[in-house]
Structures are given as structure tokens and as C-alpha cells.
Amino acid sequence: MEQLMPSALILHITAGFIALVTGLIAIIVRKGMKIHRASGKIYFWSMLSVAVTAMFMSLIKDLDFFLMIAMFAFYSAYAGFRAIRNKTRRASIPDWLMTAVALATCGFMVASGNIILIVFGIIFALLAISDAKDFLQKEPISLKSKRWLLVHISRMMSAYIATVTAFVVVNLSDVVPQQLNVVVWLAPTAILTPLIIYFIRRYSAKTTPAPVHI
């Protein structure tokens, strides 16, 4: 398996760069436009490639820290994509399986005692619990509520935050003092989370009132 590491790393870096570019395009352009949908699809598949290669390399090198961050990115991209395909929020077996794995991973992240993993673990848990609440609704969620759109935005942008974080850490870890390592890891989350809140509020205002839990 070690022989596959160079190829996995090249694929990881390439997919990560594509995800950064296409994700930014999807955020900037008007939602629903053809370019938004096209860039969003490329972003999704790039993110899955990033997450899968990251998990592969983490398992080979026994890097639990990066494995759990990769799980966060994988789940966020998956949940965001599924929200578009499953607008009534009726869970399939893979949806429940992903949610169960996500919640288990959150537990390990919070129990690790690492401040970075704890922060990402809490965010991860909020997303997974929110999805589980939707799945447990007795009736399909009304399309008029646009709940699927709010889930799509929050999950896809959470995955994008993970991508930006990886890019920042890789490029700044050698030039930033060790004592500021936590700041480097958490800065993208602190900066981009308000953007998620902005989009959630913006598109919530255009929909039929419905309970919104990010």
C-alpha cells in the first residue's frame, strides 16, 4: 500500500486545488445558475476525491488526527450533495449509515482532548444531529420550506471550510510560530462561518417560514 502513497498524494493535491477554485465559483455566482450547478458538481466530486485520498493516506500513515478531519469533509460534502437529490429529507440506508459513522467520529474527536479536533467535532456533531432530526420527522419535509436548500448550503460550505483549512495549514505551518498553530487551524472556520450564517438568513427570508437548524 505504501507504493500508492505518491499517486494518492498527487491526486489529493490536484483534487484539492480544483475544489478550492470550483467551490469559490459556486459561492460567488448566483445560486441556481448553470455555472453554479456545473461548478458545484465538479466541487462535490473533487471534495470526495480529497476526502477519500486523505483517509487513505491517514490510514496508511496511522494519522488519526487527519483521518477524523477527512471524515468531517467527506460527510459534509456527502450531506450537501444528498440534500439536492433528497429534497423531502427522507433518509436512505446510506444516509443513516453516514450519520451513524459521523456521530461516532464526533465522539472520538471530542474525546481526543485536542482543541482543534474538539472544535471540528462539535461542528460535525451539530451537522449530523441536525440531519438525524430531519430524517426522524414523521412526515416528509415540505419542499416549500426549502429546508433542503439551507442544508445544502451549510454542508457544502462546511466542506469548503475544511478544504481552505487544509490549504492554509499546508502553506503556513512552516512560517507561523508553533504557538499559533491552533490559530492557523481555526482561522478559516472563524472567518467563513459568518458567511454560512449570511447565506442561511438570506435564503431563509425567501422561503416559507419553517424551523431552521443548521
JSON list of C-alpha atoms in Angstrom, two decimals:
[
{"chain": "A", "resi": 1, "resn": "MET", "atom": "CA", "xyz": [0.00, 0.00, 0.00]},
{"chain": "A", "resi": 2, "resn": "GLU", "atom": "CA", "xyz": [2.96, 2.32, 0.61]},
{"chain": "A", "resi": 3, "resn": "GLN", "atom": "CA", "xyz": [3.66, 2.26, -3.12]},
{"chain": "A", "resi": 4, "resn": "LEU", "atom": "CA", "xyz": [0.34, 4.02, -3.73]},
{"chain": "A", "resi": 5, "resn": "MET", "atom": "CA", "xyz": [1.20, 6.96, -1.47]},
{"chain": "A", "resi": 6, "resn": "PRO", "atom": "CA", "xyz": [2.84, 9.17, -4.16]},
{"chain": "A", "resi": 7, "resn": "SER", "atom": "CA", "xyz": [-0.10, 8.69, -6.53]},
{"chain": "A", "resi": 8, "resn": "ALA", "atom": "CA", "xyz": [-2.60, 9.32, -3.73]},
{"chain": "A", "resi": 9, "resn": "LEU", "atom": "CA", "xyz": [-0.78, 12.50, -2.74]},
{"chain": "A", "resi": 10, "resn": "ILE", "atom": "CA", "xyz": [-0.75, 13.83, -6.31]},
{"chain": "A", "resi": 11, "resn": "LEU", "atom": "CA", "xyz": [-4.47, 13.09, -6.69]},
{"chain": "A", "resi": 12, "resn": "HIS", "atom": "CA", "xyz": [-5.15, 14.67, -3.29]},
{"chain": "A", "resi": 13, "resn": "ILE", "atom": "CA", "xyz": [-3.33, 17.90, -4.15]},
{"chain": "A", "resi": 14, "resn": "THR", "atom": "CA", "xyz": [-4.87, 18.13, -7.63]},
{"chain": "A", "resi": 15, "resn": "ALA", "atom": "CA", "xyz": [-8.40, 17.49, -6.37]},
{"chain": "A", "resi": 16, "resn": "GLY", "atom": "CA", "xyz": [-7.86, 19.95, -3.52]},
{"chain": "A", "resi": 17, "resn": "PHE", "atom": "CA", "xyz": [-6.85, 22.73, -5.91]},
{"chain": "A", "resi": 18, "resn": "ILE", "atom": "CA", "xyz": [-9.85, 22.04, -8.15]},
{"chain": "A", "resi": 19, "resn": "ALA", "atom": "CA", "xyz": [-12.15, 22.04, -5.10]},
{"chain": "A", "resi": 20, "resn": "LEU", "atom": "CA", "xyz": [-10.78, 25.40, -3.93]},
{"chain": "A", "resi": 21, "resn": "VAL", "atom": "CA", "xyz": [-11.41, 27.01, -7.33]},
{"chain": "A", "resi": 22, "resn": "THR", "atom": "CA", "xyz": [-14.79, 25.47, -8.16]},
{"chain": "A", "resi": 23, "resn": "GLY", "atom": "CA", "xyz": [-16.03, 25.90, -4.59]},
{"chain": "A", "resi": 24, "resn": "LEU", "atom": "CA", "xyz": [-15.22, 29.60, -4.71]},
{"chain": "A", "resi": 25, "resn": "ILE", "atom": "CA", "xyz": [-17.01, 29.94, -8.05]},
{"chain": "A", "resi": 26, "resn": "ALA", "atom": "CA", "xyz": [-20.10, 28.20, -6.65]},
{"chain": "A", "resi": 27, "resn": "ILE", "atom": "CA", "xyz": [-20.11, 30.58, -3.67]},
{"chain": "A", "resi": 28, "resn": "ILE", "atom": "CA", "xyz": [-19.65, 33.75, -5.70]},
{"chain": "A", "resi": 29, "resn": "VAL", "atom": "CA", "xyz": [-22.05, 33.19, -8.60]},
{"chain": "A", "resi": 30, "resn": "ARG", "atom": "CA", "xyz": [-25.81, 33.44, -8.27]},
{"chain": "A", "resi": 31, "resn": "LYS", "atom": "CA", "xyz": [-27.36, 30.25, -6.90]},
{"chain": "A", "resi": 32, "resn": "GLY", "atom": "CA", "xyz": [-29.26, 28.17, -9.42]},
{"chain": "A", "resi": 33, "resn": "MET", "atom": "CA", "xyz": [-27.36, 29.44, -12.45]},
{"chain": "A", "resi": 34, "resn": "LYS", "atom": "CA", "xyz": [-25.87, 26.92, -14.87]},
{"chain": "A", "resi": 35, "resn": "ILE", "atom": "CA", "xyz": [-22.33, 27.86, -13.85]},
{"chain": "A", "resi": 36, "resn": "HIS", "atom": "CA", "xyz": [-23.26, 27.36, -10.18]},
{"chain": "A", "resi": 37, "resn": "ARG", "atom": "CA", "xyz": [-24.61, 23.89, -10.84]},
{"chain": "A", "resi": 38, "resn": "ALA", "atom": "CA", "xyz": [-21.67, 22.91, -13.03]},
{"chain": "A", "resi": 39, "resn": "SER", "atom": "CA", "xyz": [-19.02, 24.21, -10.63]},
{"chain": "A", "resi": 40, "resn": "GLY", "atom": "CA", "xyz": [-20.93, 22.66, -7.72]},
{"chain": "A", "resi": 41, "resn": "LYS", "atom": "CA", "xyz": [-20.84, 19.20, -9.29]},
{"chain": "A", "resi": 42, "resn": "ILE", "atom": "CA", "xyz": [-17.13, 19.45, -10.01]},
{"chain": "A", "resi": 43, "resn": "TYR", "atom": "CA", "xyz": [-16.59, 20.73, -6.47]},
{"chain": "A", "resi": 44, "resn": "PHE", "atom": "CA", "xyz": [-18.50, 17.80, -4.99]},
{"chain": "A", "resi": 45, "resn": "TRP", "atom": "CA", "xyz": [-16.56, 15.12, -6.85]},
{"chain": "A", "resi": 46, "resn": "SER", "atom": "CA", "xyz": [-13.28, 16.92, -6.15]},
{"chain": "A", "resi": 47, "resn": "MET", "atom": "CA", "xyz": [-14.14, 17.07, -2.45]},
{"chain": "A", "resi": 48, "resn": "LEU", "atom": "CA", "xyz": [-14.91, 13.36, -2.37]},
{"chain": "A", "resi": 49, "resn": "SER", "atom": "CA", "xyz": [-11.54, 12.70, -4.02]},
{"chain": "A", "resi": 50, "resn": "VAL", "atom": "CA", "xyz": [-9.84, 14.92, -1.45]},
{"chain": "A", "resi": 51, "resn": "ALA", "atom": "CA", "xyz": [-11.56, 13.19, 1.45]},
{"chain": "A", "resi": 52, "resn": "VAL", "atom": "CA", "xyz": [-11.03, 9.63, 0.18]},
{"chain": "A", "resi": 53, "resn": "THR", "atom": "CA", "xyz": [-7.32, 10.17, -0.58]},
{"chain": "A", "resi": 54, "resn": "ALA", "atom": "CA", "xyz": [-6.87, 11.91, 2.78]},
{"chain": "A", "resi": 55, "resn": "MET", "atom": "CA", "xyz": [-8.48, 8.99, 4.60]},
{"chain": "A", "resi": 56, "resn": "PHE", "atom": "CA", "xyz": [-6.36, 6.52, 2.63]},
{"chain": "A", "resi": 57, "resn": "MET", "atom": "CA", "xyz": [-3.11, 8.32, 3.44]},
{"chain": "A", "resi": 58, "resn": "SER", "atom": "CA", "xyz": [-4.13, 8.79, 7.07]},
{"chain": "A", "resi": 59, "resn": "LEU", "atom": "CA", "xyz": [-4.80, 5.08, 7.50]},
{"chain": "A", "resi": 60, "resn": "ILE", "atom": "CA", "xyz": [-1.50, 4.12, 5.84]},
{"chain": "A", "resi": 61, "resn": "LYS", "atom": "CA", "xyz": [0.49, 6.55, 8.00]},
{"chain": "A", "resi": 62, "resn": "ASP", "atom": "CA", "xyz": [-1.64, 5.93, 11.12]},
{"chain": "A", "resi": 63, "resn": "LEU", "atom": "CA", "xyz": [-2.59, 9.61, 11.41]},
{"chain": "A", "resi": 64, "resn": "ASP", "atom": "CA", "xyz": [-5.83, 9.60, 13.40]},
{"chain": "A", "resi": 65, "resn": "PHE", "atom": "CA", "xyz": [-5.96, 13.40, 13.54]},
{"chain": "A", "resi": 66, "resn": "PHE", "atom": "CA", "xyz": [-6.10, 13.85, 9.76]},
{"chain": "A", "resi": 67, "resn": "LEU", "atom": "CA", "xyz": [-8.39, 10.84, 9.36]},
{"chain": "A", "resi": 68, "resn": "MET", "atom": "CA", "xyz": [-11.05, 12.48, 11.52]},
{"chain": "A", "resi": 69, "resn": "ILE", "atom": "CA", "xyz": [-10.73, 15.83, 9.71]},
{"chain": "A", "resi": 70, "resn": "ALA", "atom": "CA", "xyz": [-11.10, 13.95, 6.42]},
{"chain": "A", "resi": 71, "resn": "MET", "atom": "CA", "xyz": [-14.25, 12.27, 7.76]},
{"chain": "A", "resi": 72, "resn": "PHE", "atom": "CA", "xyz": [-15.66, 15.72, 8.55]},
{"chain": "A", "resi": 73, "resn": "ALA", "atom": "CA", "xyz": [-15.01, 16.89, 4.99]},
{"chain": "A", "resi": 74, "resn": "PHE", "atom": "CA", "xyz": [-16.40, 13.69, 3.47]},
{"chain": "A", "resi": 75, "resn": "TYR", "atom": "CA", "xyz": [-19.62, 13.79, 5.47]},
{"chain": "A", "resi": 76, "resn": "SER", "atom": "CA", "xyz": [-20.20, 17.50, 4.81]},
{"chain": "A", "resi": 77, "resn": "ALA", "atom": "CA", "xyz": [-19.80, 17.08, 1.05]},
{"chain": "A", "resi": 78, "resn": "TYR", "atom": "CA", "xyz": [-21.99, 13.96, 1.01]},
{"chain": "A", "resi": 79, "resn": "ALA", "atom": "CA", "xyz": [-24.76, 15.55, 3.09]},
{"chain": "A", "resi": 80, "resn": "GLY", "atom": "CA", "xyz": [-24.71, 18.71, 0.99]},
{"chain": "A", "resi": 81, "resn": "PHE", "atom": "CA", "xyz": [-24.99, 16.75, -2.24]},
{"chain": "A", "resi": 82, "resn": "ARG", "atom": "CA", "xyz": [-27.73, 14.48, -0.89]},
{"chain": "A", "resi": 83, "resn": "ALA", "atom": "CA", "xyz": [-29.81, 17.49, 0.15]},
{"chain": "A", "resi": 84, "resn": "ILE", "atom": "CA", "xyz": [-30.19, 18.38, -3.53]},
{"chain": "A", "resi": 85, "resn": "ARG", "atom": "CA", "xyz": [-31.16, 14.83, -4.51]},
{"chain": "A", "resi": 86, "resn": "ASN", "atom": "CA", "xyz": [-33.38, 14.21, -1.45]},
{"chain": "A", "resi": 87, "resn": "LYS", "atom": "CA", "xyz": [-35.38, 17.38, -1.00]},
{"chain": "A", "resi": 88, "resn": "THR", "atom": "CA", "xyz": [-38.03, 15.82, 1.26]},
{"chain": "A", "resi": 89, "resn": "ARG", "atom": "CA", "xyz": [-35.26, 14.70, 3.64]},
{"chain": "A", "resi": 90, "resn": "ARG", "atom": "CA", "xyz": [-36.34, 11.06, 3.70]},
{"chain": "A", "resi": 91, "resn": "ALA", "atom": "CA", "xyz": [-33.30, 9.04, 4.77]},
{"chain": "A", "resi": 92, "resn": "SER", "atom": "CA", "xyz": [-31.99, 6.05, 2.84]},
{"chain": "A", "resi": 93, "resn": "ILE", "atom": "CA", "xyz": [-29.86, 3.32, 4.41]},
{"chain": "A", "resi": 94, "resn": "PRO", "atom": "CA", "xyz": [-26.63, 5.02, 3.23]},
{"chain": "A", "resi": 95, "resn": "ASP", "atom": "CA", "xyz": [-27.86, 8.29, 4.79]},
{"chain": "A", "resi": 96, "resn": "TRP", "atom": "CA", "xyz": [-28.35, 6.63, 8.17]},
{"chain": "A", "resi": 97, "resn": "LEU", "atom": "CA", "xyz": [-25.06, 4.78, 7.87]},
{"chain": "A", "resi": 98, "resn": "MET", "atom": "CA", "xyz": [-23.18, 8.01, 7.11]},
{"chain": "A", "resi": 99, "resn": "THR", "atom": "CA", "xyz": [-24.91, 9.77, 10.01]},
{"chain": "A", "resi": 100, "resn": "ALA", "atom": "CA", "xyz": [-24.07, 6.95, 12.43]},
{"chain": "A", "resi": 101, "resn": "VAL", "atom": "CA", "xyz": [-20.40, 6.95, 11.37]},
{"chain": "A", "resi": 102, "resn": "ALA", "atom": "CA", "xyz": [-20.35, 10.74, 11.63]},
{"chain": "A", "resi": 103, "resn": "LEU", "atom": "CA", "xyz": [-21.68, 10.73, 15.19]},
{"chain": "A", "resi": 104, "resn": "ALA", "atom": "CA", "xyz": [-19.21, 8.02, 16.23]},
{"chain": "A", "resi": 105, "resn": "THR", "atom": "CA", "xyz": [-16.36, 10.06, 14.72]},
{"chain": "A", "resi": 106, "resn": "CYS", "atom": "CA", "xyz": [-17.56, 13.15, 16.59]},
{"chain": "A", "resi": 107, "resn": "GLY", "atom": "CA", "xyz": [-17.27, 11.25, 19.84]},
{"chain": "A", "resi": 108, "resn": "PHE", "atom": "CA", "xyz": [-13.64, 10.35, 19.14]},
{"chain": "A", "resi": 109, "resn": "MET", "atom": "CA", "xyz": [-12.86, 13.92, 18.10]},
{"chain": "A", "resi": 110, "resn": "VAL", "atom": "CA", "xyz": [-14.28, 15.46, 21.27]},
{"chain": "A", "resi": 111, "resn": "ALA", "atom": "CA", "xyz": [-12.73, 12.76, 23.49]},
{"chain": "A", "resi": 112, "resn": "SER", "atom": "CA", "xyz": [-9.29, 13.33, 21.94]},
{"chain": "A", "resi": 113, "resn": "GLY", "atom": "CA", "xyz": [-8.62, 16.37, 24.13]},
{"chain": "A", "resi": 114, "resn": "ASN", "atom": "CA", "xyz": [-7.13, 18.18, 21.11]},
{"chain": "A", "resi": 115, "resn": "ILE", "atom": "CA", "xyz": [-8.65, 21.68, 20.90]},
{"chain": "A", "resi": 116, "resn": "ILE", "atom": "CA", "xyz": [-8.69, 21.60, 17.09]},
{"chain": "A", "resi": 117, "resn": "LEU", "atom": "CA", "xyz": [-10.46, 18.25, 16.94]},
{"chain": "A", "resi": 118, "resn": "ILE", "atom": "CA", "xyz": [-12.86, 19.32, 19.68]},
{"chain": "A", "resi": 119, "resn": "VAL", "atom": "CA", "xyz": [-13.95, 22.41, 17.72]},
{"chain": "A", "resi": 120, "resn": "PHE", "atom": "CA", "xyz": [-14.38, 20.48, 14.48]},
{"chain": "A", "resi": 121, "resn": "GLY", "atom": "CA", "xyz": [-16.02, 17.63, 16.38]},
{"chain": "A", "resi": 122, "resn": "ILE", "atom": "CA", "xyz": [-18.65, 19.93, 17.89]},
{"chain": "A", "resi": 123, "resn": "ILE", "atom": "CA", "xyz": [-19.44, 21.43, 14.48]},
{"chain": "A", "resi": 124, "resn": "PHE", "atom": "CA", "xyz": [-19.52, 17.93, 13.00]},
{"chain": "A", "resi": 125, "resn": "ALA", "atom": "CA", "xyz": [-21.92, 16.77, 15.71]},
{"chain": "A", "resi": 126, "resn": "LEU", "atom": "CA", "xyz": [-24.26, 19.73, 15.16]},
{"chain": "A", "resi": 127, "resn": "LEU", "atom": "CA", "xyz": [-24.49, 18.93, 11.45]},
{"chain": "A", "resi": 128, "resn": "ALA", "atom": "CA", "xyz": [-25.02, 15.19, 11.97]},
{"chain": "A", "resi": 129, "resn": "ILE", "atom": "CA", "xyz": [-27.60, 15.66, 14.75]},
{"chain": "A", "resi": 130, "resn": "SER", "atom": "CA", "xyz": [-29.46, 18.19, 12.61]},
{"chain": "A", "resi": 131, "resn": "ASP", "atom": "CA", "xyz": [-29.60, 15.70, 9.74]},
{"chain": "A", "resi": 132, "resn": "ALA", "atom": "CA", "xyz": [-30.79, 12.95, 12.08]},
{"chain": "A", "resi": 133, "resn": "LYS", "atom": "CA", "xyz": [-33.61, 15.21, 13.32]},
{"chain": "A", "resi": 134, "resn": "ASP", "atom": "CA", "xyz": [-34.73, 15.78, 9.73]},
{"chain": "A", "resi": 135, "resn": "PHE", "atom": "CA", "xyz": [-34.63, 12.06, 9.00]},
{"chain": "A", "resi": 136, "resn": "LEU", "atom": "CA", "xyz": [-36.74, 11.28, 12.08]},
{"chain": "A", "resi": 137, "resn": "GLN", "atom": "CA", "xyz": [-39.60, 13.56, 11.03]},
{"chain": "A", "resi": 138, "resn": "LYS", "atom": "CA", "xyz": [-42.80, 11.52, 10.70]},
{"chain": "A", "resi": 139, "resn": "GLU", "atom": "CA", "xyz": [-43.80, 13.31, 7.51]},
{"chain": "A", "resi": 140, "resn": "PRO", "atom": "CA", "xyz": [-41.61, 14.32, 4.56]},
{"chain": "A", "resi": 141, "resn": "ILE", "atom": "CA", "xyz": [-40.42, 17.90, 4.94]},
{"chain": "A", "resi": 142, "resn": "SER", "atom": "CA", "xyz": [-42.35, 20.26, 2.64]},
{"chain": "A", "resi": 143, "resn": "LEU", "atom": "CA", "xyz": [-40.47, 21.41, -0.44]},
{"chain": "A", "resi": 144, "resn": "LYS", "atom": "CA", "xyz": [-41.94, 24.87, 0.12]},
{"chain": "A", "resi": 145, "resn": "SER", "atom": "CA", "xyz": [-39.86, 25.24, 3.26]},
{"chain": "A", "resi": 146, "resn": "LYS", "atom": "CA", "xyz": [-36.67, 24.98, 1.17]},
{"chain": "A", "resi": 147, "resn": "ARG", "atom": "CA", "xyz": [-35.09, 23.16, 4.08]},
{"chain": "A", "resi": 148, "resn": "TRP", "atom": "CA", "xyz": [-33.08, 21.12, 1.58]},
{"chain": "A", "resi": 149, "resn": "LEU", "atom": "CA", "xyz": [-31.51, 24.33, 0.22]},
{"chain": "A", "resi": 150, "resn": "LEU", "atom": "CA", "xyz": [-30.42, 25.52, 3.66]},
{"chain": "A", "resi": 151, "resn": "VAL", "atom": "CA", "xyz": [-28.91, 22.10, 4.39]},
{"chain": "A", "resi": 152, "resn": "HIS", "atom": "CA", "xyz": [-27.18, 22.08, 1.01]},
{"chain": "A", "resi": 153, "resn": "ILE", "atom": "CA", "xyz": [-25.60, 25.49, 1.63]},
{"chain": "A", "resi": 154, "resn": "SER", "atom": "CA", "xyz": [-24.42, 24.78, 5.18]},
{"chain": "A", "resi": 155, "resn": "ARG", "atom": "CA", "xyz": [-22.97, 21.34, 4.41]},
{"chain": "A", "resi": 156, "resn": "MET", "atom": "CA", "xyz": [-21.23, 22.29, 1.18]},
{"chain": "A", "resi": 157, "resn": "MET", "atom": "CA", "xyz": [-19.70, 25.38, 2.77]},
{"chain": "A", "resi": 158, "resn": "SER", "atom": "CA", "xyz": [-18.61, 23.35, 5.80]},
{"chain": "A", "resi": 159, "resn": "ALA", "atom": "CA", "xyz": [-16.76, 21.06, 3.41]},
{"chain": "A", "resi": 160, "resn": "TYR", "atom": "CA", "xyz": [-15.25, 24.13, 1.75]},
{"chain": "A", "resi": 161, "resn": "ILE", "atom": "CA", "xyz": [-14.04, 25.39, 5.13]},
{"chain": "A", "resi": 162, "resn": "ALA", "atom": "CA", "xyz": [-12.25, 22.07, 5.60]},
{"chain": "A", "resi": 163, "resn": "THR", "atom": "CA", "xyz": [-10.60, 22.50, 2.20]},
{"chain": "A", "resi": 164, "resn": "VAL", "atom": "CA", "xyz": [-9.50, 26.07, 2.90]},
{"chain": "A", "resi": 165, "resn": "THR", "atom": "CA", "xyz": [-8.21, 24.99, 6.31]},
{"chain": "A", "resi": 166, "resn": "ALA", "atom": "CA", "xyz": [-6.06, 22.26, 4.76]},
{"chain": "A", "resi": 167, "resn": "PHE", "atom": "CA", "xyz": [-4.69, 24.74, 2.20]},
{"chain": "A", "resi": 168, "resn": "VAL", "atom": "CA", "xyz": [-3.85, 27.32, 4.88]},
{"chain": "A", "resi": 169, "resn": "VAL", "atom": "CA", "xyz": [-2.25, 24.79, 7.21]},
{"chain": "A", "resi": 170, "resn": "VAL", "atom": "CA", "xyz": [-0.09, 23.24, 4.49]},
{"chain": "A", "resi": 171, "resn": "ASN", "atom": "CA", "xyz": [1.17, 26.62, 3.30]},
{"chain": "A", "resi": 172, "resn": "LEU", "atom": "CA", "xyz": [1.56, 28.42, 6.62]},
{"chain": "A", "resi": 173, "resn": "SER", "atom": "CA", "xyz": [2.55, 25.72, 9.11]},
{"chain": "A", "resi": 174, "resn": "ASP", "atom": "CA", "xyz": [6.28, 26.20, 8.37]},
{"chain": "A", "resi": 175, "resn": "VAL", "atom": "CA", "xyz": [6.25, 30.01, 8.60]},
{"chain": "A", "resi": 176, "resn": "VAL", "atom": "CA", "xyz": [3.92, 30.55, 11.56]},
{"chain": "A", "resi": 177, "resn": "PRO", "atom": "CA", "xyz": [5.25, 30.09, 15.12]},
{"chain": "A", "resi": 178, "resn": "GLN", "atom": "CA", "xyz": [4.29, 26.78, 16.71]},
{"chain": "A", "resi": 179, "resn": "GLN", "atom": "CA", "xyz": [2.30, 28.54, 19.45]},
{"chain": "A", "resi": 180, "resn": "LEU", "atom": "CA", "xyz": [-0.01, 29.96, 16.77]},
{"chain": "A", "resi": 181, "resn": "ASN", "atom": "CA", "xyz": [-0.75, 26.55, 15.25]},
{"chain": "A", "resi": 182, "resn": "VAL", "atom": "CA", "xyz": [-4.27, 26.48, 16.70]},
{"chain": "A", "resi": 183, "resn": "VAL", "atom": "CA", "xyz": [-4.98, 29.92, 15.22]},
{"chain": "A", "resi": 184, "resn": "VAL", "atom": "CA", "xyz": [-3.91, 28.75, 11.76]},
{"chain": "A", "resi": 185, "resn": "TRP", "atom": "CA", "xyz": [-6.19, 25.72, 12.00]},
{"chain": "A", "resi": 186, "resn": "LEU", "atom": "CA", "xyz": [-9.26, 27.57, 13.27]},
{"chain": "A", "resi": 187, "resn": "ALA", "atom": "CA", "xyz": [-8.97, 30.90, 11.42]},
{"chain": "A", "resi": 188, "resn": "PRO", "atom": "CA", "xyz": [-10.79, 29.69, 8.25]},
{"chain": "A", "resi": 189, "resn": "THR", "atom": "CA", "xyz": [-13.67, 28.43, 10.39]},
{"chain": "A", "resi": 190, "resn": "ALA", "atom": "CA", "xyz": [-13.89, 31.73, 12.27]},
{"chain": "A", "resi": 191, "resn": "ILE", "atom": "CA", "xyz": [-13.76, 33.77, 9.06]},
{"chain": "A", "resi": 192, "resn": "LEU", "atom": "CA", "xyz": [-16.06, 31.69, 6.84]},
{"chain": "A", "resi": 193, "resn": "THR", "atom": "CA", "xyz": [-18.73, 30.60, 9.34]},
{"chain": "A", "resi": 194, "resn": "PRO", "atom": "CA", "xyz": [-20.35, 34.08, 9.30]},
{"chain": "A", "resi": 195, "resn": "LEU", "atom": "CA", "xyz": [-20.68, 33.66, 5.52]},
{"chain": "A", "resi": 196, "resn": "ILE", "atom": "CA", "xyz": [-22.67, 30.46, 6.06]},
{"chain": "A", "resi": 197, "resn": "ILE", "atom": "CA", "xyz": [-24.91, 32.30, 8.52]},
{"chain": "A", "resi": 198, "resn": "TYR", "atom": "CA", "xyz": [-25.37, 35.11, 5.98]},
{"chain": "A", "resi": 199, "resn": "PHE", "atom": "CA", "xyz": [-26.48, 32.73, 3.22]},
{"chain": "A", "resi": 200, "resn": "ILE", "atom": "CA", "xyz": [-28.75, 30.80, 5.59]},
{"chain": "A", "resi": 201, "resn": "ARG", "atom": "CA", "xyz": [-30.51, 34.01, 6.66]},
{"chain": "A", "resi": 202, "resn": "ARG", "atom": "CA", "xyz": [-30.64, 35.33, 3.11]},
{"chain": "A", "resi": 203, "resn": "TYR", "atom": "CA", "xyz": [-32.30, 32.25, 1.66]},
{"chain": "A", "resi": 204, "resn": "SER", "atom": "CA", "xyz": [-34.45, 31.64, 4.73]},
{"chain": "A", "resi": 205, "resn": "ALA", "atom": "CA", "xyz": [-36.03, 35.04, 4.12]},
{"chain": "A", "resi": 206, "resn": "LYS", "atom": "CA", "xyz": [-37.05, 33.91, 0.62]},
{"chain": "A", "resi": 207, "resn": "THR", "atom": "CA", "xyz": [-38.76, 30.74, 1.76]},
{"chain": "A", "resi": 208, "resn": "THR", "atom": "CA", "xyz": [-41.90, 29.71, 3.56]},
{"chain": "A", "resi": 209, "resn": "PRO", "atom": "CA", "xyz": [-41.26, 30.01, 7.33]},
{"chain": "A", "resi": 210, "resn": "ALA", "atom": "CA", "xyz": [-40.02, 26.72, 8.72]},
{"chain": "A", "resi": 211, "resn": "PRO", "atom": "CA", "xyz": [-37.82, 25.60, 11.62]},
{"chain": "A", "resi": 212, "resn": "VAL", "atom": "CA", "xyz": [-34.21, 26.08, 10.66]},
{"chain": "A", "resi": 213, "resn": "HIS", "atom": "CA", "xyz": [-31.44, 24.21, 12.40]},
{"chain": "A", "resi": 214, "resn": "ILE", "atom": "CA", "xyz": [-28.04, 24.32, 10.79]}
]
